[in-house]
Amino acid sequence: GNWKTYPTQIWYEDFVQGEYHCPLLKKVVDFCDEPEFSKIAMFLRGREYLDEKDKVIDIAGRFMPKTYCIENGAWAMNLEDGESPPADDDPGALDAPWFVKESDKNLGGAAIAIVSKPSDIMRHIDKDQNYVIQQHISDPLLTEDGRKQH
């Protein structure tokens, strides 16, 4: 074929996987494995359930730590089942930090805010975004070499 490699630049880095690259000047090219830079997108059906943090709950919620969602600036929960947003006076709420994660971003931690208490969460959101909220796991499951397994 007539395929050619387009020059790349670092898009972002993470301390586990290393560098991620994109086309030079973030140009859209004919085909790229990152849809943001590709004229043709290749998606696997159901992929959004792995990419979007709020949808992961649908398939793996029972294996996850307690997870709260914010949709368009409001807590999204089933109030009929007695759910309520986390509060500073909840048992353990101040024992570990809270992660405020944009649900549709996988940028190696770039779309995550960390707050010390639940009452700080709403100050870190954009009303037009969706978020998942989780408290830090104080005793995480680790691999044999000491890395987090989740």
JSON list of C-alpha atoms in Angstrom, two decimals:
[
{"chain": "A", "resi": 1, "resn": "GLY", "atom": "CA", "xyz": [0.00, 0.00, 0.00]},
{"chain": "A", "resi": 2, "resn": "ASN", "atom": "CA", "xyz": [0.83, 3.66, 0.03]},
{"chain": "A", "resi": 3, "resn": "TRP", "atom": "CA", "xyz": [1.05, 3.93, 3.82]},
{"chain": "A", "resi": 4, "resn": "LYS", "atom": "CA", "xyz": [3.63, 6.27, 5.25]},
{"chain": "A", "resi": 5, "resn": "THR", "atom": "CA", "xyz": [4.56, 7.14, 8.79]},
{"chain": "A", "resi": 6, "resn": "TYR", "atom": "CA", "xyz": [3.73, 10.70, 9.76]},
{"chain": "A", "resi": 7, "resn": "PRO", "atom": "CA", "xyz": [6.12, 12.49, 12.18]},
{"chain": "A", "resi": 8, "resn": "THR", "atom": "CA", "xyz": [4.95, 12.42, 15.79]},
{"chain": "A", "resi": 9, "resn": "GLN", "atom": "CA", "xyz": [5.30, 14.40, 18.99]},
{"chain": "A", "resi": 10, "resn": "ILE", "atom": "CA", "xyz": [4.72, 13.53, 22.63]},
{"chain": "A", "resi": 11, "resn": "TRP", "atom": "CA", "xyz": [1.01, 13.87, 23.42]},
{"chain": "A", "resi": 12, "resn": "TYR", "atom": "CA", "xyz": [1.31, 13.09, 27.13]},
{"chain": "A", "resi": 13, "resn": "GLU", "atom": "CA", "xyz": [3.33, 10.92, 29.49]},
{"chain": "A", "resi": 14, "resn": "ASP", "atom": "CA", "xyz": [2.46, 8.70, 32.37]},
{"chain": "A", "resi": 15, "resn": "PHE", "atom": "CA", "xyz": [4.84, 7.14, 34.84]},
{"chain": "A", "resi": 16, "resn": "VAL", "atom": "CA", "xyz": [3.70, 3.56, 34.13]},
{"chain": "A", "resi": 17, "resn": "GLN", "atom": "CA", "xyz": [3.39, 3.31, 30.34]},
{"chain": "A", "resi": 18, "resn": "GLY", "atom": "CA", "xyz": [5.78, 6.10, 29.39]},
{"chain": "A", "resi": 19, "resn": "GLU", "atom": "CA", "xyz": [5.21, 8.41, 26.44]},
{"chain": "A", "resi": 20, "resn": "TYR", "atom": "CA", "xyz": [2.13, 8.57, 24.26]},
{"chain": "A", "resi": 21, "resn": "HIS", "atom": "CA", "xyz": [2.54, 10.12, 20.82]},
{"chain": "A", "resi": 22, "resn": "CYS", "atom": "CA", "xyz": [0.28, 11.93, 18.40]},
{"chain": "A", "resi": 23, "resn": "PRO", "atom": "CA", "xyz": [0.80, 13.29, 14.89]},
{"chain": "A", "resi": 24, "resn": "LEU", "atom": "CA", "xyz": [3.12, 16.32, 14.76]},
{"chain": "A", "resi": 25, "resn": "LEU", "atom": "CA", "xyz": [1.21, 19.55, 15.53]},
{"chain": "A", "resi": 26, "resn": "LYS", "atom": "CA", "xyz": [-1.74, 17.32, 16.52]},
{"chain": "A", "resi": 27, "resn": "LYS", "atom": "CA", "xyz": [-2.67, 17.14, 12.85]},
{"chain": "A", "resi": 28, "resn": "VAL", "atom": "CA", "xyz": [-5.59, 14.93, 11.80]},
{"chain": "A", "resi": 29, "resn": "VAL", "atom": "CA", "xyz": [-4.22, 12.18, 9.55]},
{"chain": "A", "resi": 30, "resn": "ASP", "atom": "CA", "xyz": [-5.93, 9.54, 7.38]},
{"chain": "A", "resi": 31, "resn": "PHE", "atom": "CA", "xyz": [-5.78, 6.81, 10.02]},
{"chain": "A", "resi": 32, "resn": "CYS", "atom": "CA", "xyz": [-4.49, 6.81, 13.58]},
{"chain": "A", "resi": 33, "resn": "ASP", "atom": "CA", "xyz": [-5.19, 4.59, 16.58]},
{"chain": "A", "resi": 34, "resn": "GLU", "atom": "CA", "xyz": [-6.39, 7.65, 18.51]},
{"chain": "A", "resi": 35, "resn": "PRO", "atom": "CA", "xyz": [-9.75, 8.83, 17.08]},
{"chain": "A", "resi": 36, "resn": "GLU", "atom": "CA", "xyz": [-9.02, 12.44, 18.01]},
{"chain": "A", "resi": 37, "resn": "PHE", "atom": "CA", "xyz": [-6.34, 12.57, 15.30]},
{"chain": "A", "resi": 38, "resn": "SER", "atom": "CA", "xyz": [-7.87, 10.25, 12.69]},
{"chain": "A", "resi": 39, "resn": "LYS", "atom": "CA", "xyz": [-10.17, 10.93, 9.72]},
{"chain": "A", "resi": 40, "resn": "ILE", "atom": "CA", "xyz": [-11.36, 7.33, 10.04]},
{"chain": "A", "resi": 41, "resn": "ALA", "atom": "CA", "xyz": [-12.30, 6.10, 13.49]},
{"chain": "A", "resi": 42, "resn": "MET", "atom": "CA", "xyz": [-12.11, 2.48, 14.50]},
{"chain": "A", "resi": 43, "resn": "PHE", "atom": "CA", "xyz": [-14.30, 1.62, 17.46]},
{"chain": "A", "resi": 44, "resn": "LEU", "atom": "CA", "xyz": [-15.07, -1.71, 19.01]},
{"chain": "A", "resi": 45, "resn": "ARG", "atom": "CA", "xyz": [-18.72, -2.08, 19.97]},
{"chain": "A", "resi": 46, "resn": "GLY", "atom": "CA", "xyz": [-19.02, -1.62, 23.73]},
{"chain": "A", "resi": 47, "resn": "ARG", "atom": "CA", "xyz": [-15.62, 0.07, 24.02]},
{"chain": "A", "resi": 48, "resn": "GLU", "atom": "CA", "xyz": [-17.23, 3.03, 25.81]},
{"chain": "A", "resi": 49, "resn": "TYR", "atom": "CA", "xyz": [-17.81, 0.72, 28.80]},
{"chain": "A", "resi": 50, "resn": "LEU", "atom": "CA", "xyz": [-14.05, 0.59, 29.26]},
{"chain": "A", "resi": 51, "resn": "ASP", "atom": "CA", "xyz": [-13.19, 4.16, 28.23]},
{"chain": "A", "resi": 52, "resn": "GLU", "atom": "CA", "xyz": [-15.83, 6.11, 30.15]},
{"chain": "A", "resi": 53, "resn": "LYS", "atom": "CA", "xyz": [-15.45, 5.79, 33.90]},
{"chain": "A", "resi": 54, "resn": "ASP", "atom": "CA", "xyz": [-19.14, 6.24, 34.65]},
{"chain": "A", "resi": 55, "resn": "LYS", "atom": "CA", "xyz": [-20.06, 3.37, 32.31]},
{"chain": "A", "resi": 56, "resn": "VAL", "atom": "CA", "xyz": [-17.53, 0.97, 33.84]},
{"chain": "A", "resi": 57, "resn": "ILE", "atom": "CA", "xyz": [-19.85, 0.93, 36.86]},
{"chain": "A", "resi": 58, "resn": "ASP", "atom": "CA", "xyz": [-22.50, -0.84, 34.76]},
{"chain": "A", "resi": 59, "resn": "ILE", "atom": "CA", "xyz": [-20.29, -3.86, 34.10]},
{"chain": "A", "resi": 60, "resn": "ALA", "atom": "CA", "xyz": [-17.93, -3.88, 37.11]},
{"chain": "A", "resi": 61, "resn": "GLY", "atom": "CA", "xyz": [-19.62, -1.84, 39.84]},
{"chain": "A", "resi": 62, "resn": "ARG", "atom": "CA", "xyz": [-19.74, -4.69, 42.33]},
{"chain": "A", "resi": 63, "resn": "PHE", "atom": "CA", "xyz": [-15.95, -5.07, 42.09]},
{"chain": "A", "resi": 64, "resn": "MET", "atom": "CA", "xyz": [-15.22, -1.35, 42.55]},
{"chain": "A", "resi": 65, "resn": "PRO", "atom": "CA", "xyz": [-14.91, 0.81, 45.63]},
{"chain": "A", "resi": 66, "resn": "LYS", "atom": "CA", "xyz": [-17.98, 2.94, 46.45]},
{"chain": "A", "resi": 67, "resn": "THR", "atom": "CA", "xyz": [-18.34, 5.24, 43.45]},
{"chain": "A", "resi": 68, "resn": "TYR", "atom": "CA", "xyz": [-20.46, 8.36, 43.15]},
{"chain": "A", "resi": 69, "resn": "CYS", "atom": "CA", "xyz": [-21.37, 10.16, 39.92]},
{"chain": "A", "resi": 70, "resn": "ILE", "atom": "CA", "xyz": [-21.93, 13.81, 39.05]},
{"chain": "A", "resi": 71, "resn": "GLU", "atom": "CA", "xyz": [-23.77, 14.55, 35.80]},
{"chain": "A", "resi": 72, "resn": "ASN", "atom": "CA", "xyz": [-23.94, 18.10, 34.46]},
{"chain": "A", "resi": 73, "resn": "GLY", "atom": "CA", "xyz": [-23.14, 19.65, 37.83]},
{"chain": "A", "resi": 74, "resn": "ALA", "atom": "CA", "xyz": [-25.54, 17.56, 39.95]},
{"chain": "A", "resi": 75, "resn": "TRP", "atom": "CA", "xyz": [-25.13, 14.41, 42.00]},
{"chain": "A", "resi": 76, "resn": "ALA", "atom": "CA", "xyz": [-26.59, 11.47, 40.06]},
{"chain": "A", "resi": 77, "resn": "MET", "atom": "CA", "xyz": [-27.83, 8.79, 42.39]},
{"chain": "A", "resi": 78, "resn": "ASN", "atom": "CA", "xyz": [-30.85, 6.78, 43.31]},
{"chain": "A", "resi": 79, "resn": "LEU", "atom": "CA", "xyz": [-32.29, 8.74, 46.24]},
{"chain": "A", "resi": 80, "resn": "GLU", "atom": "CA", "xyz": [-35.18, 6.26, 46.56]},
{"chain": "A", "resi": 81, "resn": "ASP", "atom": "CA", "xyz": [-32.67, 3.60, 47.60]},
{"chain": "A", "resi": 82, "resn": "GLY", "atom": "CA", "xyz": [-31.30, 5.86, 50.32]},
{"chain": "A", "resi": 83, "resn": "GLU", "atom": "CA", "xyz": [-28.19, 6.94, 48.43]},
{"chain": "A", "resi": 84, "resn": "SER", "atom": "CA", "xyz": [-26.81, 10.36, 49.21]},
{"chain": "A", "resi": 85, "resn": "PRO", "atom": "CA", "xyz": [-23.68, 12.26, 48.21]},
{"chain": "A", "resi": 86, "resn": "PRO", "atom": "CA", "xyz": [-20.65, 11.77, 50.44]},
{"chain": "A", "resi": 87, "resn": "ALA", "atom": "CA", "xyz": [-20.53, 14.18, 53.39]},
{"chain": "A", "resi": 88, "resn": "ASP", "atom": "CA", "xyz": [-17.70, 15.33, 55.64]},
{"chain": "A", "resi": 89, "resn": "ASP", "atom": "CA", "xyz": [-19.40, 13.78, 58.68]},
{"chain": "A", "resi": 90, "resn": "ASP", "atom": "CA", "xyz": [-19.76, 10.30, 57.11]},
{"chain": "A", "resi": 91, "resn": "PRO", "atom": "CA", "xyz": [-17.65, 7.68, 58.93]},
{"chain": "A", "resi": 92, "resn": "GLY", "atom": "CA", "xyz": [-14.18, 7.59, 57.34]},
{"chain": "A", "resi": 93, "resn": "ALA", "atom": "CA", "xyz": [-14.87, 10.51, 54.97]},
{"chain": "A", "resi": 94, "resn": "LEU", "atom": "CA", "xyz": [-11.85, 12.47, 56.20]},
{"chain": "A", "resi": 95, "resn": "ASP", "atom": "CA", "xyz": [-9.51, 9.46, 56.54]},
{"chain": "A", "resi": 96, "resn": "ALA", "atom": "CA", "xyz": [-8.25, 9.52, 52.94]},
{"chain": "A", "resi": 97, "resn": "PRO", "atom": "CA", "xyz": [-8.36, 11.88, 49.95]},
{"chain": "A", "resi": 98, "resn": "TRP", "atom": "CA", "xyz": [-11.09, 11.85, 47.30]},
{"chain": "A", "resi": 99, "resn": "PHE", "atom": "CA", "xyz": [-10.55, 11.59, 43.54]},
{"chain": "A", "resi": 100, "resn": "VAL", "atom": "CA", "xyz": [-12.72, 13.68, 41.21]},
{"chain": "A", "resi": 101, "resn": "LYS", "atom": "CA", "xyz": [-12.34, 12.08, 37.76]},
{"chain": "A", "resi": 102, "resn": "GLU", "atom": "CA", "xyz": [-13.77, 13.36, 34.48]},
{"chain": "A", "resi": 103, "resn": "SER", "atom": "CA", "xyz": [-15.66, 10.29, 33.31]},
{"chain": "A", "resi": 104, "resn": "ASP", "atom": "CA", "xyz": [-14.84, 10.51, 29.61]},
{"chain": "A", "resi": 105, "resn": "LYS", "atom": "CA", "xyz": [-11.13, 11.27, 29.86]},
{"chain": "A", "resi": 106, "resn": "ASN", "atom": "CA", "xyz": [-8.27, 8.76, 29.91]},
{"chain": "A", "resi": 107, "resn": "LEU", "atom": "CA", "xyz": [-5.31, 11.08, 30.05]},
{"chain": "A", "resi": 108, "resn": "GLY", "atom": "CA", "xyz": [-3.08, 9.28, 32.50]},
{"chain": "A", "resi": 109, "resn": "GLY", "atom": "CA", "xyz": [-4.34, 11.27, 35.47]},
{"chain": "A", "resi": 110, "resn": "ALA", "atom": "CA", "xyz": [-4.50, 14.67, 33.79]},
{"chain": "A", "resi": 111, "resn": "ALA", "atom": "CA", "xyz": [-8.29, 14.87, 34.20]},
{"chain": "A", "resi": 112, "resn": "ILE", "atom": "CA", "xyz": [-8.29, 14.06, 37.93]},
{"chain": "A", "resi": 113, "resn": "ALA", "atom": "CA", "xyz": [-8.54, 16.44, 40.88]},
{"chain": "A", "resi": 114, "resn": "ILE", "atom": "CA", "xyz": [-7.74, 15.32, 44.42]},
{"chain": "A", "resi": 115, "resn": "VAL", "atom": "CA", "xyz": [-9.56, 16.85, 47.38]},
{"chain": "A", "resi": 116, "resn": "SER", "atom": "CA", "xyz": [-9.22, 16.22, 51.10]},
{"chain": "A", "resi": 117, "resn": "LYS", "atom": "CA", "xyz": [-12.91, 16.15, 51.98]},
{"chain": "A", "resi": 118, "resn": "PRO", "atom": "CA", "xyz": [-16.27, 15.65, 50.26]},
{"chain": "A", "resi": 119, "resn": "SER", "atom": "CA", "xyz": [-17.35, 19.27, 50.76]},
{"chain": "A", "resi": 120, "resn": "ASP", "atom": "CA", "xyz": [-14.54, 20.36, 48.39]},
{"chain": "A", "resi": 121, "resn": "ILE", "atom": "CA", "xyz": [-15.69, 18.19, 45.47]},
{"chain": "A", "resi": 122, "resn": "MET", "atom": "CA", "xyz": [-18.16, 20.59, 43.82]},
{"chain": "A", "resi": 123, "resn": "ARG", "atom": "CA", "xyz": [-15.51, 23.35, 43.66]},
{"chain": "A", "resi": 124, "resn": "HIS", "atom": "CA", "xyz": [-13.50, 21.23, 41.23]},
{"chain": "A", "resi": 125, "resn": "ILE", "atom": "CA", "xyz": [-16.09, 20.41, 38.61]},
{"chain": "A", "resi": 126, "resn": "ASP", "atom": "CA", "xyz": [-17.19, 21.94, 35.35]},
{"chain": "A", "resi": 127, "resn": "LYS", "atom": "CA", "xyz": [-21.01, 21.98, 35.22]},
{"chain": "A", "resi": 128, "resn": "ASP", "atom": "CA", "xyz": [-20.92, 20.66, 31.62]},
{"chain": "A", "resi": 129, "resn": "GLN", "atom": "CA", "xyz": [-18.90, 17.53, 32.44]},
{"chain": "A", "resi": 130, "resn": "ASN", "atom": "CA", "xyz": [-19.66, 14.18, 34.04]},
{"chain": "A", "resi": 131, "resn": "TYR", "atom": "CA", "xyz": [-17.52, 12.85, 36.87]},
{"chain": "A", "resi": 132, "resn": "VAL", "atom": "CA", "xyz": [-16.96, 9.81, 39.00]},
{"chain": "A", "resi": 133, "resn": "ILE", "atom": "CA", "xyz": [-15.98, 10.33, 42.62]},
{"chain": "A", "resi": 134, "resn": "GLN", "atom": "CA", "xyz": [-14.06, 7.78, 44.66]},
{"chain": "A", "resi": 135, "resn": "GLN", "atom": "CA", "xyz": [-12.23, 7.88, 47.96]},
{"chain": "A", "resi": 136, "resn": "HIS", "atom": "CA", "xyz": [-8.64, 6.64, 48.02]},
{"chain": "A", "resi": 137, "resn": "ILE", "atom": "CA", "xyz": [-8.29, 2.99, 48.99]},
{"chain": "A", "resi": 138, "resn": "SER", "atom": "CA", "xyz": [-6.02, 3.02, 52.02]},
{"chain": "A", "resi": 139, "resn": "ASP", "atom": "CA", "xyz": [-4.91, -0.60, 51.66]},
{"chain": "A", "resi": 140, "resn": "PRO", "atom": "CA", "xyz": [-4.91, -1.33, 47.90]},
{"chain": "A", "resi": 141, "resn": "LEU", "atom": "CA", "xyz": [-4.33, -4.72, 46.33]},
{"chain": "A", "resi": 142, "resn": "LEU", "atom": "CA", "xyz": [-0.74, -4.74, 45.05]},
{"chain": "A", "resi": 143, "resn": "THR", "atom": "CA", "xyz": [1.16, -6.85, 42.53]},
{"chain": "A", "resi": 144, "resn": "GLU", "atom": "CA", "xyz": [4.19, -8.80, 43.72]},
{"chain": "A", "resi": 145, "resn": "ASP", "atom": "CA", "xyz": [6.47, -5.90, 42.75]},
{"chain": "A", "resi": 146, "resn": "GLY", "atom": "CA", "xyz": [4.43, -3.38, 44.77]},
{"chain": "A", "resi": 147, "resn": "ARG", "atom": "CA", "xyz": [2.37, -1.71, 42.02]},
{"chain": "A", "resi": 148, "resn": "LYS", "atom": "CA", "xyz": [-1.36, -1.11, 42.38]},
{"chain": "A", "resi": 149, "resn": "GLN", "atom": "CA", "xyz": [-3.41, -3.80, 40.75]},
{"chain": "A", "resi": 150, "resn": "HIS", "atom": "CA", "xyz": [-6.46, -1.66, 40.01]}
]
